[in-house]
Tab-separated table of C-alpha atoms in Angstrom:
chain	number	residue	atom	x	y	z
R	1196	MET	CA	-0.044	-0.098	0.036
R	1197	ILE	CA	1.278	3.396	-0.811
R	1198	ARG	CA	1.400	6.386	1.479
R	1199	SER	CA	-1.389	8.293	-0.425
R	1200	THR	CA	-3.810	5.367	0.108
R	1201	ALA	CA	-2.875	5.186	3.654
R	1202	ARG	CA	-3.469	8.904	3.820
R	1203	GLU	CA	-6.950	8.508	2.300
R	1204	ILE	CA	-7.932	5.829	4.791
R	1205	ALA	CA	-6.706	8.254	7.662
R	1206	VAL	CA	-9.084	10.957	6.105
R	1207	ARG	CA	-12.224	8.557	6.014
R	1208	LEU	CA	-11.453	7.428	9.582
R	1209	SER	CA	-10.904	11.052	10.709
R	1210	TYR	CA	-14.401	12.124	9.003
R	1211	GLU	CA	-15.985	8.806	10.760
R	1212	LEU	CA	-14.806	10.106	14.086
R	1213	SER	CA	-17.505	12.941	13.646
R	1214	PHE	CA	-20.251	10.203	13.675
R	1215	THR	CA	-19.035	7.828	16.359
R	1216	ASP	CA	-18.853	7.576	20.178
R	1217	LEU	CA	-15.776	5.501	19.670
R	1218	THR	CA	-12.198	6.826	20.579
R	1219	ALA	CA	-9.673	7.130	17.795
R	1220	GLU	CA	-7.850	4.157	19.022
R	1221	GLU	CA	-11.227	1.891	19.408
R	1222	LEU	CA	-12.213	3.046	15.758
R	1223	LEU	CA	-8.458	2.069	14.475
R	1224	ASP	CA	-8.688	-1.138	16.390
R	1225	GLN	CA	-12.048	-2.042	14.707
R	1226	THR	CA	-11.063	-1.002	11.130
R	1227	LEU	CA	-7.264	-1.781	10.846
R	1228	GLN	CA	-8.415	-5.637	10.624
R	1229	ALA	CA	-8.090	-7.962	7.555
R	1230	ASP	CA	-11.767	-8.885	7.922
R	1231	TYR	CA	-12.768	-5.282	7.840
R	1232	PHE	CA	-10.843	-4.637	4.788
R	1233	ALA	CA	-12.022	-7.787	3.056
R	1234	GLY	CA	-15.730	-6.769	3.738
R	1235	LEU	CA	-15.192	-3.449	1.955
R	1236	ALA	CA	-12.677	-4.495	-0.834
R	1237	ALA	CA	-15.633	-5.520	-3.198
R	1238	GLU	CA	-17.216	-2.197	-2.842
R	1239	ASP	CA	-14.257	0.193	-2.726
R	1240	ALA	CA	-11.000	-0.365	-4.186
R	1241	LEU	CA	-9.298	1.879	-1.436
R	1242	TYR	CA	-9.622	-1.430	0.739
R	1243	ALA	CA	-8.432	-3.739	-1.838
R	1244	GLN	CA	-5.093	-4.133	0.090
R	1245	MET	CA	-4.706	-4.273	3.962
R	1246	PRO	CA	-2.093	-1.686	5.066
R	1247	GLY	CA	1.334	-3.185	6.269
R	1248	GLU	CA	2.924	-2.327	9.599
R	1249	LYS	CA	4.411	0.799	8.559
R	1250	GLN	CA	1.280	2.156	6.831
R	1251	SER	CA	-0.944	1.147	9.843
R	1252	GLN	CA	1.427	3.071	12.091
R	1253	TYR	CA	1.161	6.117	9.797
R	1254	ILE	CA	-2.671	5.780	9.743
R	1255	ARG	CA	-2.675	5.534	13.428
R	1256	ARG	CA	-0.485	8.409	13.865
R	1257	LEU	CA	-2.604	10.603	11.542
R	1258	VAL	CA	-6.131	9.747	12.972
R	1259	CYS	CA	-5.025	9.792	16.695
R	1260	GLY	CA	-3.147	12.979	16.211
R	1261	VAL	CA	-6.129	14.569	14.404
R	1262	ALA	CA	-8.302	13.389	17.252
R	1263	GLU	CA	-6.044	14.755	20.002
R	1264	HIS	CA	-5.478	18.126	18.284
R	1265	ALA	CA	-8.941	18.508	16.889
R	1266	ALA	CA	-9.845	21.773	18.723
R	1267	GLU	CA	-6.446	23.223	17.661
R	1268	LEU	CA	-6.989	22.226	14.068
R	1269	ASP	CA	-10.642	23.373	13.855
R	1270	SER	CA	-9.493	26.594	15.235
R	1271	TYR	CA	-6.934	27.125	12.200
R	1272	ILE	CA	-9.685	26.066	9.750
R	1273	GLU	CA	-12.203	28.615	11.220
R	1274	LYS	CA	-9.313	31.411	11.394
R	1275	TYR	CA	-8.584	31.048	7.567
R	1276	ALA	CA	-12.063	30.112	6.446
R	1277	VAL	CA	-12.796	33.825	5.954
R	1278	GLY	CA	-16.537	34.478	5.701
R	1279	TRP	CA	-17.374	30.897	6.470
R	1280	LYS	CA	-18.790	29.634	9.953
R	1281	PHE	CA	-17.076	26.284	10.654
R	1282	GLU	CA	-20.599	24.485	10.640
R	1283	ARG	CA	-21.042	25.251	6.903
R	1284	ILE	CA	-17.787	23.600	5.980
R	1285	PRO	CA	-18.531	20.088	4.629
R	1286	LEU	CA	-17.404	17.356	7.053
R	1287	VAL	CA	-15.315	15.714	4.438
R	1288	ALA	CA	-13.444	18.901	3.726
R	1289	SER	CA	-12.837	19.349	7.326
R	1290	ALA	CA	-11.468	15.869	7.686
R	1291	ILE	CA	-9.284	16.544	4.705
R	1292	MET	CA	-7.881	19.803	6.039
R	1293	ARG	CA	-7.400	18.443	9.774
R	1294	VAL	CA	-5.229	15.588	8.345
R	1295	ALA	CA	-3.219	18.144	6.113
R	1296	MET	CA	-2.745	20.574	8.879
R	1297	PHE	CA	-1.809	17.784	11.338
R	1298	GLU	CA	0.967	16.690	8.824
R	1299	ILE	CA	2.251	20.096	8.481
R	1300	LEU	CA	2.312	21.119	12.207
R	1301	TYR	CA	3.414	17.624	13.706
R	1302	MET	CA	5.104	15.545	10.978
R	1303	PRO	CA	8.152	17.438	9.802
R	1304	GLU	CA	9.404	14.606	7.676
R	1305	ILE	CA	6.466	15.369	5.233
R	1306	PRO	CA	7.068	18.431	3.211
R	1307	ASN	CA	4.196	20.896	3.457
R	1308	ALA	CA	3.825	21.010	-0.451
R	1309	ALA	CA	3.262	17.188	-0.389
R	1310	ALA	CA	0.725	17.383	2.509
R	1311	ILE	CA	-1.326	20.281	0.606
R	1312	ASN	CA	-0.883	18.395	-2.846
R	1313	GLU	CA	-2.026	15.048	-1.290
R	1314	ALA	CA	-5.119	16.840	0.540
R	1315	LEU	CA	-6.232	18.420	-2.756
R	1316	GLU	CA	-5.992	15.045	-4.795
R	1317	ILE	CA	-8.174	13.426	-2.089
R	1318	ALA	CA	-10.540	16.427	-2.134
R	1319	LYS	CA	-10.957	16.023	-5.726
R	1320	LYS	CA	-12.403	12.397	-5.171
R	1321	TYR	CA	-15.043	13.559	-2.772
R	1322	GLU	CA	-15.804	17.414	-3.346
R	1323	ASP	CA	-16.734	19.543	-6.137
R	1324	GLU	CA	-14.164	21.969	-7.786
R	1325	LYS	CA	-15.223	24.863	-5.500
R	1326	VAL	CA	-14.712	23.120	-2.314
R	1327	VAL	CA	-11.409	21.775	-3.691
R	1328	SER	CA	-10.435	25.607	-4.240
R	1329	PHE	CA	-11.653	26.391	-0.891
R	1330	ILE	CA	-9.356	23.676	0.918
R	1331	ASN	CA	-6.485	25.021	-1.290
R	1332	GLY	CA	-6.946	28.534	-0.148
R	1333	ILE	CA	-7.276	27.572	3.513
R	1334	LEU	CA	-4.171	25.269	3.271
R	1335	GLY	CA	-2.080	27.890	1.523
R	1336	SER	CA	-2.936	30.720	3.797
R	1337	PHE	CA	-2.351	28.478	6.858
R	1338	VAL	CA	1.103	27.422	5.520
R	1339	ARG	CA	2.144	31.187	4.623
R	1340	GLN	CA	0.771	32.562	7.990
R	1341	GLU	CA	1.692	29.768	10.417
R	1342	CYS	CA	4.786	28.420	8.740
R	1343	GLY	CA	6.276	31.429	7.184
R	1344	GLU	CA	6.215	29.843	3.815
């Protein structure tokens, strides 16, 4: 499994955290299982291959980090979503931005440009062009203002 696939799974799980009473760890323990992936593989190519140890650790780090830093990440989204109330932002878009911002802030081994590019590629699969542009604008402003790029 490649990192972009693992990142997309992390986005989906981060999105799912919005709808469950499970902790991030509980959700990960339930979903990072061979039978879970096998059950979804026929419906969705994203689950065709079970993540290896390295990718599972990466998914866990992202999902747990997003859960742990949700308030901080959401405050950044709200800060740079000029003219938008946070509640108006699609939940998938929020999950995508949370994952990218977490990578930018807490995973220095991932270049900021790569985190943003991957976020936009994922967004193109789930959102229309206007939302993709919105995400790009927020992440671009975030990196310029918070990271000095």
